[in-house]
PDB file of C-alpha atoms and ligand atoms in Angstrom:
ATOM      1  CA  UNK A   1       0.000   0.000   0.000  1.00 90.00           C
ATOM      2  CA  UNK A   2       1.301   3.423  -0.977  1.00 97.00           C
ATOM      3  CA  UNK A   3       0.407   6.252   1.366  1.00 97.00           C
ATOM      4  CA  UNK A   4       1.639   9.825   1.720  1.00 98.00           C
ATOM      5  CA  UNK A   5       1.558  12.261   4.607  1.00 97.00           C
ATOM      6  CA  UNK A   6      -1.397  14.652   4.364  1.00 98.00           C
ATOM      7  CA  UNK A   7      -1.713  17.111   7.229  1.00 95.00           C
ATOM      8  CA  UNK A   8      -1.518  15.173  10.490  1.00 95.00           C
ATOM      9  CA  UNK A   9      -2.658  12.002   8.759  1.00 95.00           C
ATOM     10  CA  UNK A  10      -1.645   9.641   5.981  1.00 96.00           C
ATOM     11  CA  UNK A  11      -3.583   9.249   2.762  1.00 97.00           C
ATOM     12  CA  UNK A  12      -3.635   6.112   0.673  1.00 97.00           C
ATOM     13  CA  UNK A  13      -2.677   6.826  -2.926  1.00 98.00           C
ATOM     14  CA  UNK A  14      -4.979   4.686  -5.020  1.00 97.00           C
ATOM     15  CA  UNK A  15      -6.046   6.599  -8.136  1.00 98.00           C
ATOM     16  CA  UNK A  16      -8.289   5.064 -10.784  1.00 98.00           C
ATOM     17  CA  UNK A  17      -6.042   6.844 -13.280  1.00 98.00           C
ATOM     18  CA  UNK A  18      -3.083   9.188 -13.628  1.00 98.00           C
ATOM     19  CA  UNK A  19      -3.757  11.791 -16.302  1.00 98.00           C
ATOM     20  CA  UNK A  20      -0.650  13.537 -17.608  1.00 98.00           C
ATOM     21  CA  UNK A  21      -0.182  16.654 -19.682  1.00 97.00           C
ATOM     22  CA  UNK A  22       2.394  16.781 -22.436  1.00 94.00           C
ATOM     23  CA  UNK A  23       4.019  19.989 -23.691  1.00 93.00           C
ATOM     24  CA  UNK A  24       2.589  22.248 -20.975  1.00 96.00           C
ATOM     25  CA  UNK A  25       5.761  24.351 -20.681  1.00 95.00           C
ATOM     26  CA  UNK A  26       6.798  26.156 -23.859  1.00 90.00           C
ATOM     27  CA  UNK A  27      10.544  25.676 -23.267  1.00 90.00           C
ATOM     28  CA  UNK A  28      10.079  21.916 -22.912  1.00 88.00           C
ATOM     29  CA  UNK A  29       7.946  21.757 -26.075  1.00 85.00           C
ATOM     30  CA  UNK A  30      10.783  23.573 -27.856  1.00 88.00           C
ATOM     31  CA  UNK A  31      13.507  21.247 -26.550  1.00 89.00           C
ATOM     32  CA  UNK A  32      11.392  18.292 -27.792  1.00 88.00           C
ATOM     33  CA  UNK A  33      11.011  20.108 -31.159  1.00 86.00           C
ATOM     34  CA  UNK A  34       7.241  19.857 -30.610  1.00 87.00           C
ATOM     35  CA  UNK A  35       4.623  22.466 -31.416  1.00 86.00           C
ATOM     36  CA  UNK A  36       3.109  24.587 -28.641  1.00 86.00           C
ATOM     37  CA  UNK A  37      -0.364  23.028 -28.244  1.00 89.00           C
ATOM     38  CA  UNK A  38      -3.571  25.056 -28.650  1.00 92.00           C
ATOM     39  CA  UNK A  39      -5.409  22.746 -26.258  1.00 93.00           C
ATOM     40  CA  UNK A  40      -4.075  20.389 -23.562  1.00 96.00           C
ATOM     41  CA  UNK A  41      -2.245  17.275 -24.775  1.00 95.00           C
ATOM     42  CA  UNK A  42      -3.169  14.442 -22.415  1.00 97.00           C
ATOM     43  CA  UNK A  43      -2.181  10.820 -21.939  1.00 98.00           C
ATOM     44  CA  UNK A  44      -2.556   8.218 -19.181  1.00 98.00           C
ATOM     45  CA  UNK A  45      -0.055   6.464 -16.963  1.00 98.00           C
ATOM     46  CA  UNK A  46      -1.246   3.290 -15.223  1.00 98.00           C
ATOM     47  CA  UNK A  47      -1.562   3.402 -11.409  1.00 98.00           C
ATOM     48  CA  UNK A  48       0.667   0.297 -11.370  1.00 98.00           C
ATOM     49  CA  UNK A  49       3.570   2.618 -12.271  1.00 98.00           C
ATOM     50  CA  UNK A  50       3.368   4.409  -8.905  1.00 98.00           C
ATOM     51  CA  UNK A  51       6.093   4.160  -6.290  1.00 98.00           C
ATOM     52  CA  UNK A  52       6.528   6.158  -3.091  1.00 98.00           C
ATOM     53  CA  UNK A  53       9.432   8.310  -1.895  1.00 98.00           C
ATOM     54  CA  UNK A  54      12.871   6.728  -1.340  1.00 98.00           C
ATOM     55  CA  UNK A  55      12.201   3.814  -3.646  1.00 98.00           C
ATOM     56  CA  UNK A  56      13.920   2.711  -6.869  1.00 98.00           C
ATOM     57  CA  UNK A  57      13.092   3.462 -10.492  1.00 98.00           C
ATOM     58  CA  UNK A  58      13.812   0.300 -12.478  1.00 98.00           C
ATOM     59  CA  UNK A  59      15.232   0.900 -15.966  1.00 98.00           C
ATOM     60  CA  UNK A  60      13.637  -1.497 -18.476  1.00 98.00           C
ATOM     61  CA  UNK A  61      16.020  -3.480 -20.675  1.00 98.00           C
ATOM     62  CA  UNK A  62      14.045  -2.408 -23.784  1.00 98.00           C
ATOM     63  CA  UNK A  63      15.248   1.200 -23.436  1.00 98.00           C
ATOM     64  CA  UNK A  64      18.678   2.839 -23.606  1.00 98.00           C
ATOM     65  CA  UNK A  65      17.457   6.353 -22.875  1.00 98.00           C
ATOM     66  CA  UNK A  66      15.155   6.793 -19.881  1.00 98.00           C
ATOM     67  CA  UNK A  67      14.435  10.427 -18.960  1.00 98.00           C
ATOM     68  CA  UNK A  68      13.334  12.292 -15.830  1.00 98.00           C
ATOM     69  CA  UNK A  69      10.444  14.796 -15.945  1.00 98.00           C
ATOM     70  CA  UNK A  70       9.508  16.600 -12.720  1.00 98.00           C
ATOM     71  CA  UNK A  71       5.872  17.694 -12.532  1.00 98.00           C
ATOM     72  CA  UNK A  72       3.408  19.339 -10.162  1.00 98.00           C
ATOM     73  CA  UNK A  73       0.666  16.794  -9.456  1.00 98.00           C
ATOM     74  CA  UNK A  74      -2.913  17.626  -8.497  1.00 98.00           C
ATOM     75  CA  UNK A  75      -4.926  15.223  -6.326  1.00 98.00           C
ATOM     76  CA  UNK A  76      -8.667  15.263  -7.065  1.00 98.00           C
ATOM     77  CA  UNK A  77     -11.041  15.574  -4.068  1.00 98.00           C
ATOM     78  CA  UNK A  78     -14.338  14.297  -5.506  1.00 98.00           C
ATOM     79  CA  UNK A  79     -16.015  12.994  -8.639  1.00 98.00           C
ATOM     80  CA  UNK A  80     -15.746  15.549 -11.441  1.00 98.00           C
ATOM     81  CA  UNK A  81     -17.632  15.453 -14.738  1.00 98.00           C
ATOM     82  CA  UNK A  82     -18.101  18.391 -17.132  1.00 98.00           C
ATOM     83  CA  UNK A  83     -16.727  20.832 -14.578  1.00 98.00           C
ATOM     84  CA  UNK A  84     -16.672  24.522 -15.496  1.00 98.00           C
ATOM     85  CA  UNK A  85     -13.349  26.348 -15.330  1.00 98.00           C
ATOM     86  CA  UNK A  86     -14.679  28.684 -12.612  1.00 98.00           C
ATOM     87  CA  UNK A  87     -15.755  25.709 -10.444  1.00 98.00           C
ATOM     88  CA  UNK A  88     -12.720  23.507 -11.062  1.00 98.00           C
ATOM     89  CA  UNK A  89     -10.710  24.390  -7.960  1.00 98.00           C
ATOM     90  CA  UNK A  90     -13.549  22.942  -5.828  1.00 98.00           C
ATOM     91  CA  UNK A  91     -12.381  19.531  -7.035  1.00 98.00           C
ATOM     92  CA  UNK A  92      -8.781  19.891  -5.855  1.00 98.00           C
ATOM     93  CA  UNK A  93      -7.704  18.184  -2.636  1.00 98.00           C
ATOM     94  CA  UNK A  94      -4.055  19.130  -2.765  1.00 98.00           C
ATOM     95  CA  UNK A  95      -0.717  18.923  -4.495  1.00 98.00           C
ATOM     96  CA  UNK A  96       2.370  16.769  -4.632  1.00 98.00           C
ATOM     97  CA  UNK A  97       5.280  15.943  -6.959  1.00 98.00           C
ATOM     98  CA  UNK A  98       5.142  13.291  -9.671  1.00 98.00           C
ATOM     99  CA  UNK A  99       8.040  12.128 -11.818  1.00 98.00           C
ATOM    100  CA  UNK A 100       6.828  11.316 -15.322  1.00 98.00           C
ATOM    101  CA  UNK A 101       9.593   8.842 -16.088  1.00 98.00           C
ATOM    102  CA  UNK A 102       9.792   8.302 -19.850  1.00 98.00           C
ATOM    103  CA  UNK A 103      11.647   5.850 -22.083  1.00 98.00           C
ATOM    104  CA  UNK A 104      12.523   8.572 -24.589  1.00 98.00           C
ATOM    105  CA  UNK A 105      13.823   6.253 -27.298  1.00 98.00           C
ATOM    106  CA  UNK A 106      10.599   4.219 -27.205  1.00 98.00           C
ATOM    107  CA  UNK A 107       8.558   7.430 -27.230  1.00 97.00           C
ATOM    108  CA  UNK A 108      10.517   8.815 -30.207  1.00 97.00           C
ATOM    109  CA  UNK A 109       9.925   5.559 -32.051  1.00 98.00           C
ATOM    110  CA  UNK A 110       6.190   5.716 -31.250  1.00 97.00           C
ATOM    111  CA  UNK A 111       6.007   9.341 -32.429  1.00 95.00           C
ATOM    112  CA  UNK A 112       7.690   8.409 -35.731  1.00 96.00           C
ATOM    113  CA  UNK A 113       5.263   5.544 -36.273  1.00 98.00           C
ATOM    114  CA  UNK A 114       2.177   7.435 -35.050  1.00 97.00           C
ATOM    115  CA  UNK A 115       1.716   4.945 -32.200  1.00 97.00           C
ATOM    116  CA  UNK A 116       0.545   5.628 -28.611  1.00 97.00           C
ATOM    117  CA  UNK A 117       3.003   6.660 -25.874  1.00 96.00           C
ATOM    118  CA  UNK A 118       1.758   3.993 -23.459  1.00 97.00           C
ATOM    119  CA  UNK A 119       4.817   1.787 -23.756  1.00 96.00           C
ATOM    120  CA  UNK A 120       7.278   4.620 -23.138  1.00 98.00           C
ATOM    121  CA  UNK A 121       5.349   5.999 -20.155  1.00 98.00           C
ATOM    122  CA  UNK A 122       3.812   2.938 -18.560  1.00 98.00           C
ATOM    123  CA  UNK A 123       6.523   0.710 -17.094  1.00 98.00           C
ATOM    124  CA  UNK A 124       6.319  -0.246 -13.426  1.00 98.00           C
ATOM    125  CA  UNK A 125       8.102   2.364 -11.236  1.00 98.00           C
ATOM    126  CA  UNK A 126       7.709   5.088 -13.924  1.00 98.00           C
ATOM    127  CA  UNK A 127       5.502   7.248 -11.664  1.00 98.00           C
ATOM    128  CA  UNK A 128       7.280   8.118  -8.404  1.00 98.00           C
ATOM    129  CA  UNK A 129       5.093  10.354  -6.229  1.00 98.00           C
ATOM    130  CA  UNK A 130       5.531  12.315  -2.995  1.00 98.00           C
ATOM    131  CA  UNK A 131       7.035  13.193  -0.563  1.00 98.00           C
ATOM    132  CA  UNK A 132       3.670  14.369   0.864  1.00 98.00           C
ATOM    133  CA  UNK A 133       0.395  15.986  -0.113  1.00 98.00           C
ATOM    134  CA  UNK A 134       0.000  19.678   0.602  1.00 98.00           C
ATOM    135  CA  UNK A 135      -3.591  20.838   0.989  1.00 98.00           C
ATOM    136  CA  UNK A 136      -5.131  23.257  -1.469  1.00 97.00           C
ATOM    137  CA  UNK A 137      -4.972  26.742  -0.002  1.00 95.00           C
ATOM    138  CA  UNK A 138      -1.605  26.208   1.659  1.00 98.00           C
ATOM    139  CA  UNK A 139       0.331  27.068  -1.514  1.00 98.00           C
ATOM    140  CA  UNK A 140      -0.311  28.982  -4.729  1.00 98.00           C
ATOM    141  CA  UNK A 141       0.060  26.323  -7.455  1.00 98.00           C
ATOM    142  CA  UNK A 142       0.530  29.030 -10.097  1.00 97.00           C
ATOM    143  CA  UNK A 143       3.787  30.346  -8.680  1.00 98.00           C
ATOM    144  CA  UNK A 144       6.040  27.595  -7.350  1.00 98.00           C
ATOM    145  CA  UNK A 145       9.688  26.929  -8.100  1.00 98.00           C
ATOM    146  CA  UNK A 146      10.053  23.445  -9.555  1.00 98.00           C
ATOM    147  CA  UNK A 147      13.252  21.576 -10.256  1.00 98.00           C
ATOM    148  CA  UNK A 148      15.236  18.368 -10.308  1.00 98.00           C
ATOM    149  CA  UNK A 149      18.799  17.320  -9.501  1.00 98.00           C
ATOM    150  CA  UNK A 150      20.605  14.159 -10.548  1.00 98.00           C
ATOM    151  CA  UNK A 151      23.536  13.272  -8.271  1.00 98.00           C
ATOM    152  CA  UNK A 152      23.420  16.778  -6.853  1.00 98.00           C
ATOM    153  CA  UNK A 153      23.575  18.535 -10.248  1.00 98.00           C
ATOM    154  CA  UNK A 154      20.637  20.703 -11.267  1.00 98.00           C
ATOM    155  CA  UNK A 155      19.054  19.443 -14.484  1.00 98.00           C
ATOM    156  CA  UNK A 156      15.612  21.073 -14.447  1.00 97.00           C
ATOM    157  CA  UNK A 157      14.587  24.410 -12.962  1.00 97.00           C
ATOM    158  CA  UNK A 158      11.448  26.372 -13.678  1.00 97.00           C
ATOM    159  CA  UNK A 159       8.346  27.870 -12.162  1.00 97.00           C
ATOM    160  CA  UNK A 160       4.768  26.617 -12.384  1.00 98.00           C
ATOM    161  CA  UNK A 161       3.828  30.135 -13.567  1.00 97.00           C
ATOM    162  CA  UNK A 162       5.270  28.988 -16.925  1.00 96.00           C
ATOM    163  CA  UNK A 163       2.514  26.401 -17.418  1.00 97.00           C
ATOM    164  CA  UNK A 164       0.613  27.041 -20.666  1.00 96.00           C
ATOM    165  CA  UNK A 165      -2.672  25.567 -19.365  1.00 97.00           C
ATOM    166  CA  UNK A 166      -3.486  26.359 -15.721  1.00 98.00           C
ATOM    167  CA  UNK A 167      -5.043  23.909 -13.295  1.00 98.00           C
ATOM    168  CA  UNK A 168      -8.718  25.029 -13.607  1.00 98.00           C
ATOM    169  CA  UNK A 169      -8.564  24.803 -17.396  1.00 98.00           C
ATOM    170  CA  UNK A 170      -6.859  21.403 -17.196  1.00 98.00           C
ATOM    171  CA  UNK A 171      -9.465  19.929 -14.819  1.00 98.00           C
ATOM    172  CA  UNK A 172     -12.333  21.352 -16.864  1.00 98.00           C
ATOM    173  CA  UNK A 173     -10.875  19.963 -20.086  1.00 98.00           C
ATOM    174  CA  UNK A 174     -10.127  16.465 -18.745  1.00 98.00           C
ATOM    175  CA  UNK A 175     -13.527  16.223 -17.027  1.00 98.00           C
ATOM    176  CA  UNK A 176     -15.228  16.962 -20.342  1.00 98.00           C
ATOM    177  CA  UNK A 177     -13.705  13.730 -21.656  1.00 98.00           C
ATOM    178  CA  UNK A 178     -13.407  11.328 -18.703  1.00 98.00           C
ATOM    179  CA  UNK A 179     -14.942  11.406 -15.231  1.00 98.00           C
ATOM    180  CA  UNK A 180     -12.318  12.221 -12.626  1.00 98.00           C
ATOM    181  CA  UNK A 181     -12.713  10.250  -9.386  1.00 98.00           C
ATOM    182  CA  UNK A 182     -11.681  11.081  -5.846  1.00 98.00           C
ATOM    183  CA  UNK A 183      -7.960  10.355  -5.506  1.00 98.00           C
ATOM    184  CA  UNK A 184      -7.170  10.592  -9.212  1.00 98.00           C
ATOM    185  CA  UNK A 185      -3.870  12.264 -10.032  1.00 98.00           C
ATOM    186  CA  UNK A 186      -3.188  14.859 -12.721  1.00 98.00           C
ATOM    187  CA  UNK A 187       0.434  15.549 -13.664  1.00 98.00           C
ATOM    188  CA  UNK A 188       0.651  19.037 -15.131  1.00 98.00           C
ATOM    189  CA  UNK A 189       3.683  18.755 -17.405  1.00 97.00           C
ATOM    190  CA  UNK A 190       7.415  19.316 -17.053  1.00 97.00           C
ATOM    191  CA  UNK A 191       9.672  22.334 -17.468  1.00 96.00           C
ATOM    192  CA  UNK A 192      12.716  22.136 -19.756  1.00 95.00           C
ATOM    193  CA  UNK A 193      15.941  20.326 -18.957  1.00 96.00           C
ATOM    194  CA  UNK A 194      14.766  16.726 -19.209  1.00 96.00           C
ATOM    195  CA  UNK A 195      17.578  14.211 -19.561  1.00 97.00           C
ATOM    196  CA  UNK A 196      18.870  10.722 -19.162  1.00 98.00           C
ATOM    197  CA  UNK A 197      19.057   8.775 -15.917  1.00 98.00           C
ATOM    198  CA  UNK A 198      21.334   5.808 -15.367  1.00 98.00           C
ATOM    199  CA  UNK A 199      21.700   2.981 -12.902  1.00 98.00           C
ATOM    200  CA  UNK A 200      23.151   4.271  -9.641  1.00 98.00           C
ATOM    201  CA  UNK A 201      21.788   7.802 -10.085  1.00 98.00           C
ATOM    202  CA  UNK A 202      20.140   9.580  -7.196  1.00 98.00           C
ATOM    203  CA  UNK A 203      17.286  11.902  -8.060  1.00 98.00           C
ATOM    204  CA  UNK A 204      16.041  14.806  -5.971  1.00 98.00           C
ATOM    205  CA  UNK A 205      12.941  16.532  -7.310  1.00 98.00           C
ATOM    206  CA  UNK A 206      11.578  19.563  -5.521  1.00 98.00           C
ATOM    207  CA  UNK A 207       8.651  21.931  -5.622  1.00 98.00           C
ATOM    208  CA  UNK A 208       8.545  24.992  -3.415  1.00 98.00           C
ATOM    209  CA  UNK A 209       6.154  24.483  -0.496  1.00 98.00           C
ATOM    210  CA  UNK A 210       5.862  20.724  -1.082  1.00 98.00           C
ATOM    211  CA  UNK A 211       9.353  19.383  -0.423  1.00 98.00           C
ATOM    212  CA  UNK A 212      11.882  17.044  -1.975  1.00 98.00           C
ATOM    213  CA  UNK A 213      11.094  13.685  -3.585  1.00 98.00           C
ATOM    214  CA  UNK A 214      14.146  11.414  -3.550  1.00 98.00           C
ATOM    215  CA  UNK A 215      14.501   8.258  -5.656  1.00 98.00           C
ATOM    216  CA  UNK A 216      17.238   5.878  -6.711  1.00 98.00           C
ATOM    217  CA  UNK A 217      17.708   4.392 -10.185  1.00 98.00           C
ATOM    218  CA  UNK A 218      18.638   0.839 -11.063  1.00 98.00           C
TER     219      UNK A 218
HETATM  220 MG1   MG B 301       5.621  14.675 -18.663  1.00 93.61          MG
END
């Protein structure tokens, strides 16, 4: 069972789905040589990919180029369907950090062939989450420093103010397609600076006001 600290309690992390945004920071879209999207680009990661803090990301043998992507994650508080932008924040429980671990070579191959990203995004351990959940209202999700170090060296550094689509718009958009359930997780995209991780690496991902998520790589 995966649980994270939430206030004075612990909360079990058991989403029905993890919905991720692609290309939600312009600089990252540019480094991927992708277009800036006119509406949110979404994909799913399976809940089976989740691991907690201080665990180990397992590199699959099918990939030679696994990348880190640090992202602000939103935890949904209650069932949401066709939610209006102005009501969307009523469906937010809180925030944490999610690493959208990506087998970049498999994703590049899928992009070339017009195939889904599921393979490149869906391996077990490809969704580390934590270190805790911070309640809505305790931080301003639109202005948080976000970054990631590998072996103590800064790789990614940005601010959530750089997100193209903001949280209310994201929730409204996703809920117009699929019902969001209590406990579902939305990963809001990564700033620029993504790069390769290798066996033995130690990752520290941080978001201002949330903390540091530490993981090993093997
Ligand atoms: Mg991502």
